[in-house]
JSON list of C-alpha atoms in Angstrom, two decimals:
[
{"chain": "A", "resi": 50, "resn": "UNK", "atom": "CA", "xyz": [1.47, 25.26, -12.73]},
{"chain": "A", "resi": 51, "resn": "UNK", "atom": "CA", "xyz": [3.57, 24.93, -9.59]},
{"chain": "A", "resi": 52, "resn": "UNK", "atom": "CA", "xyz": [5.31, 28.22, -10.34]},
{"chain": "A", "resi": 53, "resn": "UNK", "atom": "CA", "xyz": [2.01, 30.04, -10.81]},
{"chain": "A", "resi": 54, "resn": "UNK", "atom": "CA", "xyz": [0.63, 28.49, -7.62]},
{"chain": "A", "resi": 55, "resn": "UNK", "atom": "CA", "xyz": [3.74, 29.56, -5.70]},
{"chain": "A", "resi": 56, "resn": "UNK", "atom": "CA", "xyz": [3.64, 33.12, -7.04]},
{"chain": "A", "resi": 57, "resn": "UNK", "atom": "CA", "xyz": [-0.12, 33.59, -7.09]},
{"chain": "A", "resi": 58, "resn": "UNK", "atom": "CA", "xyz": [0.07, 35.72, -10.24]},
{"chain": "A", "resi": 59, "resn": "UNK", "atom": "CA", "xyz": [2.83, 35.57, -12.83]},
{"chain": "A", "resi": 60, "resn": "UNK", "atom": "CA", "xyz": [3.74, 36.68, -16.32]},
{"chain": "A", "resi": 61, "resn": "UNK", "atom": "CA", "xyz": [5.18, 34.34, -18.94]},
{"chain": "A", "resi": 62, "resn": "UNK", "atom": "CA", "xyz": [8.61, 35.94, -18.44]},
{"chain": "A", "resi": 63, "resn": "UNK", "atom": "CA", "xyz": [8.47, 35.41, -14.66]},
{"chain": "A", "resi": 64, "resn": "UNK", "atom": "CA", "xyz": [7.41, 31.80, -15.12]},
{"chain": "A", "resi": 65, "resn": "UNK", "atom": "CA", "xyz": [10.17, 31.09, -17.63]},
{"chain": "A", "resi": 66, "resn": "UNK", "atom": "CA", "xyz": [12.79, 32.73, -15.37]},
{"chain": "A", "resi": 67, "resn": "UNK", "atom": "CA", "xyz": [11.89, 30.34, -12.53]},
{"chain": "A", "resi": 68, "resn": "UNK", "atom": "CA", "xyz": [12.11, 27.19, -14.66]},
{"chain": "A", "resi": 69, "resn": "UNK", "atom": "CA", "xyz": [15.21, 25.02, -14.16]},
{"chain": "A", "resi": 70, "resn": "UNK", "atom": "CA", "xyz": [15.64, 24.22, -17.87]},
{"chain": "A", "resi": 71, "resn": "UNK", "atom": "CA", "xyz": [13.25, 26.59, -19.63]},
{"chain": "A", "resi": 72, "resn": "UNK", "atom": "CA", "xyz": [11.94, 25.92, -23.13]},
{"chain": "A", "resi": 73, "resn": "UNK", "atom": "CA", "xyz": [11.59, 28.74, -25.63]},
{"chain": "A", "resi": 74, "resn": "UNK", "atom": "CA", "xyz": [9.46, 31.76, -24.80]},
{"chain": "A", "resi": 75, "resn": "UNK", "atom": "CA", "xyz": [6.91, 30.73, -27.43]},
{"chain": "A", "resi": 76, "resn": "UNK", "atom": "CA", "xyz": [6.67, 27.22, -25.95]},
{"chain": "A", "resi": 77, "resn": "UNK", "atom": "CA", "xyz": [5.97, 28.66, -22.49]},
{"chain": "A", "resi": 78, "resn": "UNK", "atom": "CA", "xyz": [3.29, 30.94, -23.92]},
{"chain": "A", "resi": 79, "resn": "UNK", "atom": "CA", "xyz": [1.72, 28.05, -25.85]},
{"chain": "A", "resi": 80, "resn": "UNK", "atom": "CA", "xyz": [1.45, 25.94, -22.70]},
{"chain": "A", "resi": 81, "resn": "UNK", "atom": "CA", "xyz": [-0.01, 28.89, -20.79]},
{"chain": "A", "resi": 82, "resn": "UNK", "atom": "CA", "xyz": [-2.60, 29.42, -23.54]},
{"chain": "A", "resi": 83, "resn": "UNK", "atom": "CA", "xyz": [-3.58, 25.74, -23.36]},
{"chain": "A", "resi": 84, "resn": "UNK", "atom": "CA", "xyz": [-3.86, 25.89, -19.56]},
{"chain": "A", "resi": 85, "resn": "UNK", "atom": "CA", "xyz": [-6.13, 28.95, -19.88]},
{"chain": "A", "resi": 86, "resn": "UNK", "atom": "CA", "xyz": [-8.27, 27.14, -22.50]},
{"chain": "A", "resi": 87, "resn": "UNK", "atom": "CA", "xyz": [-8.61, 24.13, -20.19]},
{"chain": "A", "resi": 88, "resn": "UNK", "atom": "CA", "xyz": [-9.61, 26.37, -17.28]},
{"chain": "A", "resi": 89, "resn": "UNK", "atom": "CA", "xyz": [-6.55, 25.68, -15.10]},
{"chain": "A", "resi": 90, "resn": "UNK", "atom": "CA", "xyz": [-5.36, 29.30, -15.34]},
{"chain": "A", "resi": 91, "resn": "UNK", "atom": "CA", "xyz": [-6.98, 32.65, -15.97]},
{"chain": "A", "resi": 92, "resn": "UNK", "atom": "CA", "xyz": [-5.29, 35.50, -17.77]},
{"chain": "A", "resi": 93, "resn": "UNK", "atom": "CA", "xyz": [-5.70, 39.25, -17.51]},
{"chain": "A", "resi": 94, "resn": "UNK", "atom": "CA", "xyz": [-4.15, 41.83, -19.77]},
{"chain": "A", "resi": 95, "resn": "UNK", "atom": "CA", "xyz": [-1.95, 44.19, -17.75]},
{"chain": "A", "resi": 96, "resn": "UNK", "atom": "CA", "xyz": [-0.35, 46.81, -19.95]},
{"chain": "A", "resi": 97, "resn": "UNK", "atom": "CA", "xyz": [2.05, 45.16, -22.36]},
{"chain": "A", "resi": 98, "resn": "UNK", "atom": "CA", "xyz": [1.66, 41.63, -20.96]},
{"chain": "A", "resi": 99, "resn": "UNK", "atom": "CA", "xyz": [-0.71, 38.99, -19.69]},
{"chain": "A", "resi": 100, "resn": "UNK", "atom": "CA", "xyz": [-0.73, 38.00, -16.03]},
{"chain": "A", "resi": 101, "resn": "UNK", "atom": "CA", "xyz": [-1.70, 34.41, -15.27]},
{"chain": "A", "resi": 102, "resn": "UNK", "atom": "CA", "xyz": [-3.44, 33.21, -12.10]},
{"chain": "A", "resi": 103, "resn": "UNK", "atom": "CA", "xyz": [-4.42, 29.71, -10.99]},
{"chain": "A", "resi": 104, "resn": "UNK", "atom": "CA", "xyz": [-8.13, 28.92, -11.09]},
{"chain": "A", "resi": 105, "resn": "UNK", "atom": "CA", "xyz": [-7.76, 25.43, -9.64]},
{"chain": "A", "resi": 106, "resn": "UNK", "atom": "CA", "xyz": [-6.28, 24.70, -6.19]},
{"chain": "A", "resi": 107, "resn": "UNK", "atom": "CA", "xyz": [-2.86, 23.02, -6.36]},
{"chain": "A", "resi": 108, "resn": "UNK", "atom": "CA", "xyz": [-4.02, 19.65, -4.93]},
{"chain": "A", "resi": 109, "resn": "UNK", "atom": "CA", "xyz": [-6.82, 19.43, -7.51]},
{"chain": "A", "resi": 110, "resn": "UNK", "atom": "CA", "xyz": [-4.41, 20.37, -10.33]},
{"chain": "A", "resi": 111, "resn": "UNK", "atom": "CA", "xyz": [-1.99, 17.63, -9.19]},
{"chain": "A", "resi": 112, "resn": "UNK", "atom": "CA", "xyz": [-4.78, 15.05, -9.09]},
{"chain": "A", "resi": 113, "resn": "UNK", "atom": "CA", "xyz": [-5.93, 16.02, -12.56]},
{"chain": "A", "resi": 114, "resn": "UNK", "atom": "CA", "xyz": [-2.39, 15.81, -13.93]},
{"chain": "A", "resi": 115, "resn": "UNK", "atom": "CA", "xyz": [-1.81, 12.43, -12.29]},
{"chain": "A", "resi": 116, "resn": "UNK", "atom": "CA", "xyz": [-5.06, 11.03, -13.71]},
{"chain": "A", "resi": 117, "resn": "UNK", "atom": "CA", "xyz": [-3.93, 12.17, -17.15]},
{"chain": "A", "resi": 118, "resn": "UNK", "atom": "CA", "xyz": [-0.49, 10.54, -16.73]},
{"chain": "A", "resi": 119, "resn": "UNK", "atom": "CA", "xyz": [-2.06, 7.30, -15.48]},
{"chain": "A", "resi": 120, "resn": "UNK", "atom": "CA", "xyz": [-4.46, 7.10, -18.43]},
{"chain": "A", "resi": 121, "resn": "UNK", "atom": "CA", "xyz": [-1.93, 8.19, -21.05]},
{"chain": "A", "resi": 122, "resn": "UNK", "atom": "CA", "xyz": [1.15, 6.22, -20.07]},
{"chain": "A", "resi": 123, "resn": "UNK", "atom": "CA", "xyz": [-0.06, 3.40, -17.83]},
{"chain": "A", "resi": 124, "resn": "UNK", "atom": "CA", "xyz": [-3.50, 2.48, -19.15]},
{"chain": "A", "resi": 125, "resn": "UNK", "atom": "CA", "xyz": [-4.97, 3.59, -15.84]},
{"chain": "A", "resi": 126, "resn": "UNK", "atom": "CA", "xyz": [-2.76, 1.20, -13.85]},
{"chain": "A", "resi": 127, "resn": "UNK", "atom": "CA", "xyz": [-1.65, 2.63, -10.51]},
{"chain": "A", "resi": 128, "resn": "UNK", "atom": "CA", "xyz": [0.50, -0.47, -10.04]},
{"chain": "A", "resi": 129, "resn": "UNK", "atom": "CA", "xyz": [2.30, 0.22, -13.33]},
{"chain": "A", "resi": 130, "resn": "UNK", "atom": "CA", "xyz": [2.99, 3.83, -12.38]},
{"chain": "A", "resi": 131, "resn": "UNK", "atom": "CA", "xyz": [4.28, 2.93, -8.92]},
{"chain": "A", "resi": 132, "resn": "UNK", "atom": "CA", "xyz": [6.45, 0.12, -10.34]},
{"chain": "A", "resi": 133, "resn": "UNK", "atom": "CA", "xyz": [7.96, 2.53, -12.85]},
{"chain": "A", "resi": 134, "resn": "UNK", "atom": "CA", "xyz": [8.70, 5.09, -10.15]},
{"chain": "A", "resi": 135, "resn": "UNK", "atom": "CA", "xyz": [10.35, 2.49, -7.93]},
{"chain": "A", "resi": 136, "resn": "UNK", "atom": "CA", "xyz": [12.45, 1.10, -10.79]},
{"chain": "A", "resi": 137, "resn": "UNK", "atom": "CA", "xyz": [13.93, 4.46, -11.70]},
{"chain": "A", "resi": 138, "resn": "UNK", "atom": "CA", "xyz": [17.60, 4.68, -10.79]},
{"chain": "A", "resi": 139, "resn": "UNK", "atom": "CA", "xyz": [17.19, 7.99, -8.99]},
{"chain": "A", "resi": 140, "resn": "UNK", "atom": "CA", "xyz": [14.24, 6.90, -6.84]},
{"chain": "A", "resi": 141, "resn": "UNK", "atom": "CA", "xyz": [16.00, 6.10, -3.59]},
{"chain": "A", "resi": 142, "resn": "UNK", "atom": "CA", "xyz": [13.54, 5.91, -0.71]},
{"chain": "A", "resi": 143, "resn": "UNK", "atom": "CA", "xyz": [14.51, 6.59, 2.87]},
{"chain": "A", "resi": 144, "resn": "UNK", "atom": "CA", "xyz": [13.19, 4.22, 5.53]},
{"chain": "A", "resi": 145, "resn": "UNK", "atom": "CA", "xyz": [10.80, 6.99, 6.62]},
{"chain": "A", "resi": 146, "resn": "UNK", "atom": "CA", "xyz": [9.45, 7.42, 3.08]},
{"chain": "A", "resi": 147, "resn": "UNK", "atom": "CA", "xyz": [8.97, 3.64, 2.75]},
{"chain": "A", "resi": 148, "resn": "UNK", "atom": "CA", "xyz": [7.04, 3.60, 6.04]},
{"chain": "A", "resi": 149, "resn": "UNK", "atom": "CA", "xyz": [4.80, 6.48, 4.93]},
{"chain": "A", "resi": 150, "resn": "UNK", "atom": "CA", "xyz": [4.11, 4.80, 1.58]},
{"chain": "A", "resi": 151, "resn": "UNK", "atom": "CA", "xyz": [3.27, 1.51, 3.30]},
{"chain": "A", "resi": 152, "resn": "UNK", "atom": "CA", "xyz": [0.90, 3.39, 5.63]},
{"chain": "A", "resi": 153, "resn": "UNK", "atom": "CA", "xyz": [-0.81, 5.03, 2.64]},
{"chain": "A", "resi": 154, "resn": "UNK", "atom": "CA", "xyz": [-1.25, 1.63, 0.97]},
{"chain": "A", "resi": 155, "resn": "UNK", "atom": "CA", "xyz": [-2.65, 0.15, 4.19]},
{"chain": "A", "resi": 156, "resn": "UNK", "atom": "CA", "xyz": [-5.08, 3.07, 4.55]},
{"chain": "A", "resi": 157, "resn": "UNK", "atom": "CA", "xyz": [-6.21, 2.73, 0.93]},
{"chain": "A", "resi": 158, "resn": "UNK", "atom": "CA", "xyz": [-6.78, -1.00, 1.48]},
{"chain": "A", "resi": 159, "resn": "UNK", "atom": "CA", "xyz": [-8.88, -0.33, 4.57]},
{"chain": "A", "resi": 160, "resn": "UNK", "atom": "CA", "xyz": [-10.95, 2.18, 2.59]},
{"chain": "A", "resi": 161, "resn": "UNK", "atom": "CA", "xyz": [-11.45, -0.28, -0.28]},
{"chain": "A", "resi": 162, "resn": "UNK", "atom": "CA", "xyz": [-9.34, 1.62, -2.79]}
]
């Protein structure tokens, strides 16, 4: 999704070329088909290929994906997700990042979230 949002419109080949560790071509096409079925992308036939475009703004797509991850892997627990992120070996926070996260938590508390 991020690749399609960055490009605006993209073919399966273009998307796969931009992936760091791309799966097979058929796997990419399967995921694109599912994203079209779920309404996250639209597709238009352009000559010999389909061109995919985002139908959902990037922030809304991220929120939807995060809700799915929270429900699927953490039983809806934000605390569990944050704890897992912080316990990962490669999650080193800078002092600035820690301060921003603390500010976000404080703001959420003030807003009753």
